[in-house]
């Protein structure tokens, strides 16, 4: 999207308009191999946004993010931290399912990046949770190691980023549950401290 159009969107567009535009995206090859674009869902004015990796098989089927096994675990983590799914916004680094659930390639991440940035510009969250290495590397630091960075808060352009493990990693490794729970307690405290009844 040219810079002028991009700025116009941020000034006048809505998330729903952006979703319609993104639904027509063919910037990378992923769209050829999936059923549709999984844009994201939740409160368009959420103070808290969660960013995962990319849709899996179930998400591709249903057209919604985090509805498979990892999504069910994310729902439980959110509920335990006192968040309703509808009061946050959930999306991914890439919007189309990579074949065979492989990691999105750098050129696919690059192609989808401006959609993610536009979403964040329109939602204007105070807090962003990066679920896993890819979201952390995309939004915080390309060199980031999730094992080192999780638990730390990184502030950029007025947004506080909270890197934590991806729920799918917890499904593979139970020992990650406690650190994720500590991260979500910190996220909850930061959210409460915003003072807004959002
Ligand atoms: N489902 C998603 O929507 N994103 C992920 O990163 C994993 C599962």
mmCIF file of C-alpha atoms and ligand atoms in Angstrom:
data_model
loop_
_atom_site.group_PDB
_atom_site.id
_atom_site.type_symbol
_atom_site.label_atom_id
_atom_site.label_comp_id
_atom_site.label_asym_id
_atom_site.label_seq_id
_atom_site.Cartn_x
_atom_site.Cartn_y
_atom_site.Cartn_z
ATOM 1 C CA UNK A 1 0.000 0.000 0.000
ATOM 2 C CA UNK A 2 1.535 3.363 -0.980
ATOM 3 C CA UNK A 3 2.464 5.621 1.972
ATOM 4 C CA UNK A 4 -0.227 8.206 1.154
ATOM 5 C CA UNK A 5 -2.989 5.584 1.118
ATOM 6 C CA UNK A 6 -1.548 4.108 4.307
ATOM 7 C CA UNK A 7 -1.675 7.433 6.125
ATOM 8 C CA UNK A 8 -5.185 8.052 4.784
ATOM 9 C CA UNK A 9 -6.271 4.759 6.240
ATOM 10 C CA UNK A 10 -4.872 5.549 9.649
ATOM 11 C CA UNK A 11 -6.605 8.949 9.646
ATOM 12 C CA UNK A 12 -9.976 7.963 8.251
ATOM 13 C CA UNK A 13 -10.236 4.202 7.876
ATOM 14 C CA UNK A 14 -11.766 1.663 10.167
ATOM 15 C CA UNK A 15 -10.571 -1.784 11.078
ATOM 16 C CA UNK A 16 -13.523 -3.268 9.182
ATOM 17 C CA UNK A 17 -12.455 -1.412 6.013
ATOM 18 C CA UNK A 18 -8.899 -2.579 6.490
ATOM 19 C CA UNK A 19 -10.146 -6.166 6.906
ATOM 20 C CA UNK A 20 -12.068 -5.910 3.625
ATOM 21 C CA UNK A 21 -8.956 -4.593 1.867
ATOM 22 C CA UNK A 22 -6.752 -7.280 3.437
ATOM 23 C CA UNK A 23 -9.216 -9.934 2.282
ATOM 24 C CA UNK A 24 -8.167 -9.155 -1.293
ATOM 25 C CA UNK A 25 -4.430 -9.326 -0.553
ATOM 26 C CA UNK A 26 -2.252 -11.359 -2.900
ATOM 27 C CA UNK A 27 1.120 -9.969 -1.851
ATOM 28 C CA UNK A 28 2.644 -13.378 -1.204
ATOM 29 C CA UNK A 29 2.029 -16.948 -2.295
ATOM 30 C CA UNK A 30 0.353 -18.041 0.936
ATOM 31 C CA UNK A 31 -3.088 -16.927 -0.205
ATOM 32 C CA UNK A 32 -2.985 -19.472 -3.056
ATOM 33 C CA UNK A 33 -2.701 -22.373 -0.636
ATOM 34 C CA UNK A 34 -5.268 -21.427 2.012
ATOM 35 C CA UNK A 35 -9.021 -20.914 2.232
ATOM 36 C CA UNK A 36 -8.939 -17.284 3.201
ATOM 37 C CA UNK A 37 -7.404 -14.427 5.089
ATOM 38 C CA UNK A 38 -7.675 -14.666 8.875
ATOM 39 C CA UNK A 39 -7.570 -10.978 9.721
ATOM 40 C CA UNK A 40 -8.072 -11.027 13.492
ATOM 41 C CA UNK A 41 -10.906 -10.445 15.922
ATOM 42 C CA UNK A 42 -11.890 -8.679 19.086
ATOM 43 C CA UNK A 43 -12.510 -5.161 20.294
ATOM 44 C CA UNK A 44 -11.350 -2.697 17.598
ATOM 45 C CA UNK A 45 -10.416 -0.275 20.396
ATOM 46 C CA UNK A 46 -8.785 -2.837 22.689
ATOM 47 C CA UNK A 47 -6.058 -1.648 25.031
ATOM 48 C CA UNK A 48 -4.513 -5.112 24.793
ATOM 49 C CA UNK A 49 -3.615 -6.845 21.523
ATOM 50 C CA UNK A 50 -2.201 -10.372 21.284
ATOM 51 C CA UNK A 51 -0.158 -11.330 18.235
ATOM 52 C CA UNK A 52 0.538 -14.959 17.301
ATOM 53 C CA UNK A 53 2.327 -16.524 14.366
ATOM 54 C CA UNK A 54 -0.174 -17.403 11.687
ATOM 55 C CA UNK A 55 -3.389 -19.375 11.197
ATOM 56 C CA UNK A 56 -3.304 -23.144 11.500
ATOM 57 C CA UNK A 57 -5.689 -25.649 9.906
ATOM 58 C CA UNK A 58 -8.623 -24.921 12.206
ATOM 59 C CA UNK A 59 -8.204 -21.153 11.963
ATOM 60 C CA UNK A 60 -8.088 -21.429 8.176
ATOM 61 C CA UNK A 61 -11.283 -23.479 8.218
ATOM 62 C CA UNK A 62 -13.173 -21.139 10.518
ATOM 63 C CA UNK A 63 -11.610 -17.803 9.481
ATOM 64 C CA UNK A 64 -10.843 -16.825 13.076
ATOM 65 C CA UNK A 65 -7.523 -16.662 14.943
ATOM 66 C CA UNK A 66 -6.588 -19.028 17.767
ATOM 67 C CA UNK A 67 -9.517 -21.438 17.640
ATOM 68 C CA UNK A 68 -7.517 -24.699 17.496
ATOM 69 C CA UNK A 69 -5.747 -26.467 20.359
ATOM 70 C CA UNK A 70 -3.356 -23.565 21.001
ATOM 71 C CA UNK A 71 -6.323 -21.196 20.884
ATOM 72 C CA UNK A 72 -8.212 -23.161 23.496
ATOM 73 C CA UNK A 73 -5.194 -22.956 25.765
ATOM 74 C CA UNK A 74 -4.921 -19.227 25.055
ATOM 75 C CA UNK A 75 -8.590 -18.852 26.045
ATOM 76 C CA UNK A 76 -7.832 -20.543 29.363
ATOM 77 C CA UNK A 77 -4.791 -18.351 29.974
ATOM 78 C CA UNK A 78 -6.808 -15.215 29.180
ATOM 79 C CA UNK A 79 -9.653 -16.294 31.454
ATOM 80 C CA UNK A 80 -7.234 -17.127 34.282
ATOM 81 C CA UNK A 81 -5.792 -13.614 33.946
ATOM 82 C CA UNK A 82 -9.305 -12.189 34.063
ATOM 83 C CA UNK A 83 -9.636 -11.194 30.401
ATOM 84 C CA UNK A 84 -12.645 -11.854 28.214
ATOM 85 C CA UNK A 85 -11.711 -12.711 24.644
ATOM 86 C CA UNK A 86 -14.053 -9.996 23.321
ATOM 87 C CA UNK A 87 -12.328 -7.234 25.270
ATOM 88 C CA UNK A 88 -8.900 -7.841 23.702
ATOM 89 C CA UNK A 89 -7.875 -8.065 20.046
ATOM 90 C CA UNK A 90 -6.234 -11.238 18.711
ATOM 91 C CA UNK A 91 -4.316 -11.444 15.459
ATOM 92 C CA UNK A 92 -1.223 -12.959 13.872
ATOM 93 C CA UNK A 93 1.981 -11.932 12.103
ATOM 94 C CA UNK A 94 0.718 -13.519 8.885
ATOM 95 C CA UNK A 95 -2.947 -13.730 7.966
ATOM 96 C CA UNK A 96 -2.842 -16.762 5.650
ATOM 97 C CA UNK A 97 -2.110 -20.311 6.707
ATOM 98 C CA UNK A 98 1.357 -21.514 5.713
ATOM 99 C CA UNK A 99 1.097 -24.970 4.112
ATOM 100 C CA UNK A 100 1.586 -27.857 6.529
ATOM 101 C CA UNK A 101 1.724 -25.361 9.407
ATOM 102 C CA UNK A 102 5.330 -24.481 8.603
ATOM 103 C CA UNK A 103 6.791 -21.239 9.947
ATOM 104 C CA UNK A 104 6.061 -18.268 7.706
ATOM 105 C CA UNK A 105 9.094 -17.371 5.583
ATOM 106 C CA UNK A 106 10.766 -13.973 5.965
ATOM 107 C CA UNK A 107 9.353 -12.712 2.646
ATOM 108 C CA UNK A 108 5.828 -13.735 3.745
ATOM 109 C CA UNK A 109 6.289 -11.948 7.070
ATOM 110 C CA UNK A 110 7.563 -8.892 5.183
ATOM 111 C CA UNK A 111 4.569 -8.987 2.816
ATOM 112 C CA UNK A 112 2.096 -9.093 5.724
ATOM 113 C CA UNK A 113 3.926 -6.633 7.945
ATOM 114 C CA UNK A 114 2.198 -3.456 6.854
ATOM 115 C CA UNK A 115 -1.219 -5.039 7.487
ATOM 116 C CA UNK A 116 -0.153 -5.756 11.050
ATOM 117 C CA UNK A 117 1.257 -2.260 11.478
ATOM 118 C CA UNK A 118 -1.937 -0.718 10.122
ATOM 119 C CA UNK A 119 -4.038 -2.820 12.496
ATOM 120 C CA UNK A 120 -1.980 -1.573 15.427
ATOM 121 C CA UNK A 121 -2.187 2.026 14.186
ATOM 122 C CA UNK A 122 -5.983 1.800 14.017
ATOM 123 C CA UNK A 123 -6.532 -0.090 17.277
ATOM 124 C CA UNK A 124 -3.923 1.996 19.156
ATOM 125 C CA UNK A 125 -3.386 -0.489 22.004
ATOM 126 C CA UNK A 126 -1.290 0.429 25.026
ATOM 127 C CA UNK A 127 -0.092 -3.155 25.469
ATOM 128 C CA UNK A 128 0.850 -5.820 22.924
ATOM 129 C CA UNK A 129 1.548 -9.434 23.870
ATOM 130 C CA UNK A 130 3.931 -11.139 21.447
ATOM 131 C CA UNK A 131 3.041 -14.826 21.516
ATOM 132 C CA UNK A 132 6.260 -16.617 20.631
ATOM 133 C CA UNK A 133 9.473 -15.946 18.793
ATOM 134 C CA UNK A 134 8.071 -14.868 15.431
ATOM 135 C CA UNK A 135 5.816 -12.140 16.854
ATOM 136 C CA UNK A 136 8.644 -10.971 19.125
ATOM 137 C CA UNK A 137 11.139 -10.862 16.258
ATOM 138 C CA UNK A 138 8.653 -9.088 14.007
ATOM 139 C CA UNK A 139 7.520 -6.453 16.481
ATOM 140 C CA UNK A 140 10.368 -6.043 18.955
ATOM 141 C CA UNK A 141 13.753 -7.192 17.701
ATOM 142 C CA UNK A 142 14.654 -9.360 14.686
ATOM 143 C CA UNK A 143 17.470 -10.932 16.732
ATOM 144 C CA UNK A 144 15.319 -11.628 19.799
ATOM 145 C CA UNK A 145 15.517 -14.983 21.535
ATOM 146 C CA UNK A 146 12.192 -15.623 23.203
ATOM 147 C CA UNK A 147 13.783 -17.557 26.076
ATOM 148 C CA UNK A 148 15.878 -14.473 26.917
ATOM 149 C CA UNK A 149 13.320 -11.745 26.262
ATOM 150 C CA UNK A 150 10.191 -13.198 27.813
ATOM 151 C CA UNK A 151 9.234 -11.586 31.080
ATOM 152 C CA UNK A 152 10.718 -8.271 29.967
ATOM 153 C CA UNK A 153 8.734 -5.288 28.804
ATOM 154 C CA UNK A 154 9.913 -3.338 25.777
ATOM 155 C CA UNK A 155 8.480 0.124 25.119
ATOM 156 C CA UNK A 156 8.344 1.464 21.554
ATOM 157 C CA UNK A 157 6.417 4.454 20.248
ATOM 158 C CA UNK A 158 4.103 4.513 23.239
ATOM 159 C CA UNK A 159 3.280 0.806 23.105
ATOM 160 C CA UNK A 160 4.514 -1.674 25.717
ATOM 161 C CA UNK A 161 5.364 -5.073 24.243
ATOM 162 C CA UNK A 162 5.278 -8.232 26.385
ATOM 163 C CA UNK A 163 7.084 -11.167 24.771
ATOM 164 C CA UNK A 164 5.989 -14.545 26.086
ATOM 165 C CA UNK A 165 5.940 -18.149 24.928
ATOM 166 C CA UNK A 166 3.469 -19.198 22.263
ATOM 167 C CA UNK A 167 0.614 -21.356 23.663
ATOM 168 C CA UNK A 168 1.616 -24.139 21.236
ATOM 169 C CA UNK A 169 4.994 -24.252 22.985
ATOM 170 C CA UNK A 170 3.187 -24.819 26.287
ATOM 171 C CA UNK A 171 1.323 -27.739 24.764
ATOM 172 C CA UNK A 172 4.707 -29.319 23.960
ATOM 173 C CA UNK A 173 6.499 -28.331 27.160
ATOM 174 C CA UNK A 174 4.634 -28.060 30.464
ATOM 175 C CA UNK A 175 7.574 -26.334 32.157
ATOM 176 C CA UNK A 176 6.718 -23.183 30.201
ATOM 177 C CA UNK A 177 3.355 -22.835 31.957
ATOM 178 C CA UNK A 178 4.652 -21.116 35.053
ATOM 179 C CA UNK A 179 6.688 -18.433 33.224
ATOM 180 C CA UNK A 180 3.690 -17.714 30.979
ATOM 181 C CA UNK A 181 1.457 -17.404 33.998
ATOM 182 C CA UNK A 182 3.947 -14.947 35.552
ATOM 183 C CA UNK A 183 3.989 -12.991 32.282
ATOM 184 C CA UNK A 184 0.196 -12.788 32.234
ATOM 185 C CA UNK A 185 0.108 -11.607 35.834
ATOM 186 C CA UNK A 186 2.446 -8.808 34.806
ATOM 187 C CA UNK A 187 0.274 -8.070 31.760
ATOM 188 C CA UNK A 188 -2.847 -7.997 33.942
ATOM 189 C CA UNK A 189 -1.177 -5.578 36.371
ATOM 190 C CA UNK A 190 -0.101 -3.297 33.508
ATOM 191 C CA UNK A 191 -3.635 -3.422 32.073
ATOM 192 C CA UNK A 192 -5.217 -2.580 35.424
ATOM 193 C CA UNK A 193 -2.762 0.264 35.875
ATOM 194 C CA UNK A 194 -3.983 1.833 32.622
ATOM 195 C CA UNK A 195 -6.853 2.910 34.808
ATOM 196 C CA UNK A 196 -9.295 2.820 31.940
ATOM 197 C CA UNK A 197 -12.347 0.653 32.253
ATOM 198 C CA UNK A 198 -11.774 -0.697 28.755
HETATM 199 N N1 LIG B 1 -3.531 -20.102 15.786
HETATM 200 C C1 LIG B 1 -3.316 -18.829 15.433
HETATM 201 O O1 LIG B 1 -4.233 -18.110 15.044
HETATM 202 N N2 LIG B 1 -2.080 -18.367 15.512
HETATM 203 C C2 LIG B 1 -1.045 -19.090 15.917
HETATM 204 O O2 LIG B 1 0.057 -18.573 16.008
HETATM 205 C C3 LIG B 1 -1.310 -20.438 16.270
HETATM 206 C C4 LIG B 1 -2.555 -20.912 16.201
#
